[in-house]
PDB file of C-alpha atoms in Angstrom:
ATOM      1  CA  UNK I   1      12.149 -16.888  -2.979  1.00 85.00           C
ATOM      2  CA  UNK I   2      14.675 -19.713  -2.893  1.00 84.00           C
ATOM      3  CA  UNK I   3      16.024 -22.078  -0.240  1.00 84.00           C
ATOM      4  CA  UNK I   4      19.525 -23.424  -0.664  1.00 77.00           C
ATOM      5  CA  UNK I   5      21.634 -23.621  -3.803  1.00 76.00           C
ATOM      6  CA  UNK I   6      21.984 -25.902  -6.807  1.00 74.00           C
ATOM      7  CA  UNK I   7      24.744 -27.691  -4.886  1.00 74.00           C
ATOM      8  CA  UNK I   8      22.690 -28.634  -1.828  1.00 73.00           C
ATOM      9  CA  UNK I   9      19.069 -28.521  -2.964  1.00 72.00           C
ATOM     10  CA  UNK I  10      19.154 -28.815  -6.736  1.00 71.00           C
ATOM     11  CA  UNK I  11      16.048 -29.986  -8.558  1.00 75.00           C
ATOM     12  CA  UNK I  12      15.850 -33.762  -8.238  1.00 75.00           C
ATOM     13  CA  UNK I  13      17.883 -33.904  -4.999  1.00 75.00           C
ATOM     14  CA  UNK I  14      16.161 -35.405  -1.926  1.00 75.00           C
ATOM     15  CA  UNK I  15      16.320 -32.073  -0.066  1.00 75.00           C
ATOM     16  CA  UNK I  16      14.614 -30.339  -2.984  1.00 80.00           C
ATOM     17  CA  UNK I  17      11.324 -32.052  -2.119  1.00 85.00           C
ATOM     18  CA  UNK I  18      11.478 -30.615   1.399  1.00 88.00           C
ATOM     19  CA  UNK I  19      12.267 -27.190  -0.044  1.00 89.00           C
ATOM     20  CA  UNK I  20       9.249 -27.415  -2.328  1.00 90.00           C
ATOM     21  CA  UNK I  21       7.030 -28.226   0.680  1.00 92.00           C
ATOM     22  CA  UNK I  22       8.474 -25.261   2.620  1.00 93.00           C
ATOM     23  CA  UNK I  23       7.997 -22.843  -0.280  1.00 94.00           C
ATOM     24  CA  UNK I  24       4.435 -24.070  -0.829  1.00 95.00           C
ATOM     25  CA  UNK I  25       3.582 -23.573   2.841  1.00 96.00           C
ATOM     26  CA  UNK I  26       5.200 -20.127   2.798  1.00 96.00           C
ATOM     27  CA  UNK I  27       3.149 -19.087  -0.221  1.00 96.00           C
ATOM     28  CA  UNK I  28      -0.109 -20.420   1.196  1.00 95.00           C
ATOM     29  CA  UNK I  29       0.153 -17.966   4.103  1.00 96.00           C
ATOM     30  CA  UNK I  30       1.590 -15.015   2.163  1.00 97.00           C
ATOM     31  CA  UNK I  31      -1.689 -13.241   1.335  1.00 95.00           C
ATOM     32  CA  UNK I  32      -3.036 -13.630   4.876  1.00 96.00           C
ATOM     33  CA  UNK I  33       0.186 -12.243   6.377  1.00 97.00           C
ATOM     34  CA  UNK I  34       0.276  -9.386   3.861  1.00 97.00           C
ATOM     35  CA  UNK I  35      -3.278  -8.143   3.331  1.00 97.00           C
ATOM     36  CA  UNK I  36      -2.088  -5.009   1.514  1.00 97.00           C
ATOM     37  CA  UNK I  37      -0.072  -6.974  -1.060  1.00 97.00           C
ATOM     38  CA  UNK I  38      -2.566  -8.284  -3.593  1.00 96.00           C
ATOM     39  CA  UNK I  39      -1.052 -11.464  -5.073  1.00 96.00           C
ATOM     40  CA  UNK I  40      -2.015 -11.814  -8.720  1.00 95.00           C
ATOM     41  CA  UNK I  41       0.467 -14.541  -9.641  1.00 95.00           C
ATOM     42  CA  UNK I  42       2.560 -17.072  -7.756  1.00 94.00           C
ATOM     43  CA  UNK I  43       4.622 -19.646  -9.627  1.00 94.00           C
ATOM     44  CA  UNK I  44       6.987 -22.297  -8.348  1.00 92.00           C
ATOM     45  CA  UNK I  45       9.722 -23.256 -10.802  1.00 88.00           C
ATOM     46  CA  UNK I  46      10.917 -26.842 -10.684  1.00 85.00           C
ATOM     47  CA  UNK I  47      12.502 -26.830 -14.130  1.00 80.00           C
ATOM     48  CA  UNK I  48      15.651 -24.860 -13.307  1.00 80.00           C
ATOM     49  CA  UNK I  49      18.709 -25.449 -11.083  1.00 82.00           C
ATOM     50  CA  UNK I  50      16.850 -25.068  -7.776  1.00 83.00           C
ATOM     51  CA  UNK I  51      13.204 -24.999  -6.727  1.00 85.00           C
ATOM     52  CA  UNK I  52      12.186 -21.373  -6.327  1.00 89.00           C
ATOM     53  CA  UNK I  53       9.058 -19.298  -5.988  1.00 92.00           C
ATOM     54  CA  UNK I  54       8.053 -16.127  -7.835  1.00 95.00           C
ATOM     55  CA  UNK I  55       5.398 -14.017  -6.121  1.00 95.00           C
ATOM     56  CA  UNK I  56       3.945 -11.120  -8.090  1.00 96.00           C
ATOM     57  CA  UNK I  57       1.815  -8.698  -6.119  1.00 96.00           C
ATOM     58  CA  UNK I  58       0.385  -5.216  -6.221  1.00 96.00           C
ATOM     59  CA  UNK I  59       0.927  -3.128  -3.081  1.00 96.00           C
ATOM     60  CA  UNK I  60      -2.357  -1.475  -2.118  1.00 96.00           C
ATOM     61  CA  UNK I  61      -2.637   1.620   0.056  1.00 95.00           C
ATOM     62  CA  UNK I  62      -5.747   3.429   1.247  1.00 94.00           C
ATOM     63  CA  UNK I  63      -6.014   7.220   1.343  1.00 93.00           C
ATOM     64  CA  UNK I  64      -8.428   9.865   2.639  1.00 93.00           C
ATOM     65  CA  UNK I  65      -7.928  12.262  -0.276  1.00 92.00           C
ATOM     66  CA  UNK I  66      -7.995  11.646  -4.017  1.00 90.00           C
ATOM     67  CA  UNK I  67      -8.365   8.026  -5.063  1.00 92.00           C
ATOM     68  CA  UNK I  68      -9.095   6.066  -1.919  1.00 93.00           C
ATOM     69  CA  UNK I  69      -7.236   2.916  -3.104  1.00 93.00           C
ATOM     70  CA  UNK I  70      -3.882   3.194  -4.876  1.00 93.00           C
ATOM     71  CA  UNK I  71      -0.852   1.169  -5.902  1.00 95.00           C
ATOM     72  CA  UNK I  72       1.585   2.299  -3.177  1.00 94.00           C
ATOM     73  CA  UNK I  73       4.215   0.161  -1.452  1.00 95.00           C
ATOM     74  CA  UNK I  74       5.070   2.695   1.253  1.00 94.00           C
ATOM     75  CA  UNK I  75       1.412   3.097   2.252  1.00 95.00           C
ATOM     76  CA  UNK I  76       0.816  -0.676   2.101  1.00 96.00           C
ATOM     77  CA  UNK I  77       3.757  -1.277   4.446  1.00 96.00           C
ATOM     78  CA  UNK I  78       2.593   1.489   6.763  1.00 96.00           C
ATOM     79  CA  UNK I  79      -0.897  -0.029   6.941  1.00 96.00           C
ATOM     80  CA  UNK I  80       0.659  -3.423   7.750  1.00 97.00           C
ATOM     81  CA  UNK I  81       2.508  -1.765  10.707  1.00 96.00           C
ATOM     82  CA  UNK I  82       6.029  -1.675   9.256  1.00 95.00           C
ATOM     83  CA  UNK I  83       6.278   2.096   9.559  1.00 93.00           C
ATOM     84  CA  UNK I  84       6.631   4.717   6.862  1.00 89.00           C
ATOM     85  CA  UNK I  85      10.367   5.412   6.853  1.00 90.00           C
ATOM     86  CA  UNK I  86      13.100   4.257   4.464  1.00 87.00           C
ATOM     87  CA  UNK I  87      13.656   1.053   6.486  1.00 91.00           C
ATOM     88  CA  UNK I  88      10.038  -0.172   6.330  1.00 94.00           C
ATOM     89  CA  UNK I  89      10.638  -2.540   3.424  1.00 92.00           C
ATOM     90  CA  UNK I  90      13.690  -3.978   5.191  1.00 91.00           C
ATOM     91  CA  UNK I  91      11.595  -4.665   8.315  1.00 94.00           C
ATOM     92  CA  UNK I  92       8.984  -6.377   6.125  1.00 95.00           C
ATOM     93  CA  UNK I  93      11.620  -8.515   4.359  1.00 92.00           C
ATOM     94  CA  UNK I  94      13.121  -9.590   7.672  1.00 92.00           C
ATOM     95  CA  UNK I  95       9.685 -10.547   8.993  1.00 95.00           C
ATOM     96  CA  UNK I  96       9.000 -12.617   5.889  1.00 95.00           C
ATOM     97  CA  UNK I  97      12.414 -14.253   6.232  1.00 93.00           C
ATOM     98  CA  UNK I  98      11.560 -15.142   9.843  1.00 94.00           C
ATOM     99  CA  UNK I  99       8.323 -16.765   8.665  1.00 96.00           C
ATOM    100  CA  UNK I 100      10.193 -18.814   6.053  1.00 94.00           C
ATOM    101  CA  UNK I 101      12.894 -19.676   8.594  1.00 94.00           C
ATOM    102  CA  UNK I 102      10.273 -20.997  11.032  1.00 95.00           C
ATOM    103  CA  UNK I 103       8.587 -23.058   8.313  1.00 96.00           C
ATOM    104  CA  UNK I 104      11.956 -24.506   7.309  1.00 92.00           C
ATOM    105  CA  UNK I 105      12.850 -25.257  10.947  1.00 93.00           C
ATOM    106  CA  UNK I 106       9.601 -27.233  11.282  1.00 95.00           C
ATOM    107  CA  UNK I 107      10.767 -29.307   8.303  1.00 91.00           C
ATOM    108  CA  UNK I 108      14.261 -29.802   9.755  1.00 89.00           C
ATOM    109  CA  UNK I 109      16.055 -27.198   7.633  1.00 85.00           C
ATOM    110  CA  UNK I 110      18.180 -24.410   9.079  1.00 84.00           C
ATOM    111  CA  UNK I 111      18.498 -21.462   6.708  1.00 83.00           C
ATOM    112  CA  UNK I 112      20.939 -18.568   6.907  1.00 78.00           C
ATOM    113  CA  UNK I 113      19.926 -14.970   7.339  1.00 74.00           C
ATOM    114  CA  UNK I 114      19.379 -12.969   4.158  1.00 68.00           C
ATOM    115  CA  UNK I 115      22.475 -11.279   2.822  1.00 62.00           C
ATOM    116  CA  UNK I 116      22.642  -7.563   3.467  1.00 55.00           C
ATOM    117  CA  UNK I 117      22.798  -6.748  -0.224  1.00 49.00           C
ATOM    118  CA  UNK I 118      19.328  -8.225  -0.683  1.00 50.00           C
ATOM    119  CA  UNK I 119      17.626  -7.012   2.488  1.00 51.00           C
ATOM    120  CA  UNK I 120      18.517  -3.334   2.712  1.00 59.00           C
ATOM    121  CA  UNK I 121      17.036  -0.330   0.966  1.00 65.00           C
ATOM    122  CA  UNK I 122      19.244   2.730   0.619  1.00 71.00           C
ATOM    123  CA  UNK I 123      17.981   6.213   1.342  1.00 76.00           C
ATOM    124  CA  UNK I 124      18.233   8.642  -1.572  1.00 79.00           C
ATOM    125  CA  UNK I 125      21.249  10.284   0.059  1.00 83.00           C
ATOM    126  CA  UNK I 126      23.027   6.935   0.645  1.00 83.00           C
ATOM    127  CA  UNK I 127      22.307   5.802  -2.900  1.00 83.00           C
ATOM    128  CA  UNK I 128      23.651   9.062  -4.338  1.00 86.00           C
ATOM    129  CA  UNK I 129      26.774   8.841  -2.183  1.00 89.00           C
ATOM    130  CA  UNK I 130      27.411   5.246  -3.283  1.00 89.00           C
ATOM    131  CA  UNK I 131      26.871   6.162  -6.925  1.00 91.00           C
ATOM    132  CA  UNK I 132      29.376   9.027  -6.563  1.00 91.00           C
ATOM    133  CA  UNK I 133      31.890   6.624  -4.990  1.00 92.00           C
ATOM    134  CA  UNK I 134      31.346   4.128  -7.805  1.00 93.00           C
ATOM    135  CA  UNK I 135      31.886   6.838 -10.439  1.00 93.00           C
ATOM    136  CA  UNK I 136      35.071   7.997  -8.701  1.00 93.00           C
ATOM    137  CA  UNK I 137      36.393   4.433  -8.460  1.00 94.00           C
ATOM    138  CA  UNK I 138      35.536   3.762 -12.109  1.00 94.00           C
ATOM    139  CA  UNK I 139      37.378   6.942 -13.140  1.00 93.00           C
ATOM    140  CA  UNK I 140      40.370   5.929 -11.004  1.00 94.00           C
ATOM    141  CA  UNK I 141      40.314   2.445 -12.540  1.00 95.00           C
ATOM    142  CA  UNK I 142      40.191   3.921 -16.057  1.00 94.00           C
ATOM    143  CA  UNK I 143      43.187   6.131 -15.187  1.00 94.00           C
ATOM    144  CA  UNK I 144      45.148   3.161 -13.823  1.00 95.00           C
ATOM    145  CA  UNK I 145      44.280   1.079 -16.909  1.00 95.00           C
ATOM    146  CA  UNK I 146      45.433   3.938 -19.143  1.00 94.00           C
ATOM    147  CA  UNK I 147      48.718   4.267 -17.228  1.00 95.00           C
ATOM    148  CA  UNK I 148      49.192   0.497 -17.404  1.00 95.00           C
ATOM    149  CA  UNK I 149      48.622   0.524 -21.164  1.00 94.00           C
ATOM    150  CA  UNK I 150      51.197   3.312 -21.528  1.00 95.00           C
ATOM    151  CA  UNK I 151      53.726   1.402 -19.422  1.00 96.00           C
ATOM    152  CA  UNK I 152      53.107  -1.774 -21.400  1.00 95.00           C
ATOM    153  CA  UNK I 153      53.681   0.138 -24.644  1.00 94.00           C
ATOM    154  CA  UNK I 154      56.918   1.591 -23.224  1.00 95.00           C
ATOM    155  CA  UNK I 155      58.007  -1.870 -22.106  1.00 95.00           C
ATOM    156  CA  UNK I 156      57.344  -3.294 -25.552  1.00 95.00           C
ATOM    157  CA  UNK I 157      59.361  -0.434 -27.068  1.00 94.00           C
ATOM    158  CA  UNK I 158      62.235  -1.054 -24.636  1.00 95.00           C
ATOM    159  CA  UNK I 159      62.068  -4.810 -25.301  1.00 94.00           C
ATOM    160  CA  UNK I 160      62.342  -4.053 -29.018  1.00 94.00           C
ATOM    161  CA  UNK I 161      65.317  -1.735 -28.434  1.00 94.00           C
ATOM    162  CA  UNK I 162      67.030  -4.405 -26.324  1.00 95.00           C
ATOM    163  CA  UNK I 163      66.410  -6.988 -29.022  1.00 93.00           C
ATOM    164  CA  UNK I 164      67.891  -4.683 -31.658  1.00 93.00           C
ATOM    165  CA  UNK I 165      70.958  -4.049 -29.458  1.00 93.00           C
ATOM    166  CA  UNK I 166      71.327  -7.780 -28.870  1.00 92.00           C
ATOM    167  CA  UNK I 167      71.206  -8.410 -32.626  1.00 92.00           C
ATOM    168  CA  UNK I 168      73.846  -5.702 -33.207  1.00 91.00           C
ATOM    169  CA  UNK I 169      76.011  -7.007 -30.373  1.00 92.00           C
ATOM    170  CA  UNK I 170      75.750 -10.528 -31.741  1.00 91.00           C
ATOM    171  CA  UNK I 171      76.670  -9.250 -35.201  1.00 90.00           C
ATOM    172  CA  UNK I 172      79.721  -7.420 -33.770  1.00 90.00           C
ATOM    173  CA  UNK I 173      80.804 -10.542 -31.871  1.00 91.00           C
ATOM    174  CA  UNK I 174      80.430 -12.678 -34.988  1.00 90.00           C
ATOM    175  CA  UNK I 175      82.372 -10.131 -37.026  1.00 88.00           C
ATOM    176  CA  UNK I 176      85.155 -10.096 -34.402  1.00 88.00           C
ATOM    177  CA  UNK I 177      85.244 -13.902 -34.445  1.00 88.00           C
ATOM    178  CA  UNK I 178      85.550 -13.923 -38.195  1.00 86.00           C
ATOM    179  CA  UNK I 179      88.296 -11.315 -38.092  1.00 83.00           C
ATOM    180  CA  UNK I 180      90.244 -13.319 -35.470  1.00 85.00           C
ATOM    181  CA  UNK I 181      89.944 -16.500 -37.476  1.00 84.00           C
ATOM    182  CA  UNK I 182      91.330 -14.723 -40.531  1.00 82.00           C
ATOM    183  CA  UNK I 183      94.427 -13.476 -38.756  1.00 71.00           C
TER     184      UNK I 183
END
């Protein structure tokens, strides 16, 4: 968890102290807000570019059959009322962002919404489709790079041929000049 960037809230900057207070307050309420996420380690780093918080937790779900308590994110989110579909973790992340946003607002900081690339979980089908698109684009890029390399090699060959013709033409011109000066 991080607020701001090295440019606006770098360690040692005045705003960094406010960020540290916000992150501390956020962490202090994390376990209470998320009873099914057992926090076993929480560390705030103040020795890097920006103050940031690492929260390590074990998602705990409860079951009627087999082991009654298991490490299970989907079940933990379901028990915390985020649902049991592919978007449950996204709903949880957005709720946690809202909590941090409110804490920051109380401290006079306005934070932007999380970027989509960090707050969205793909379904298996979406992930597979994106991976297929990436493979196809990589293959197309490799083909284009290969064609470009071929064209560059041809260009170098043509440049060499032109240079050789220029040398021959220059030699012919010089020879003609010498012949004219002799007559």
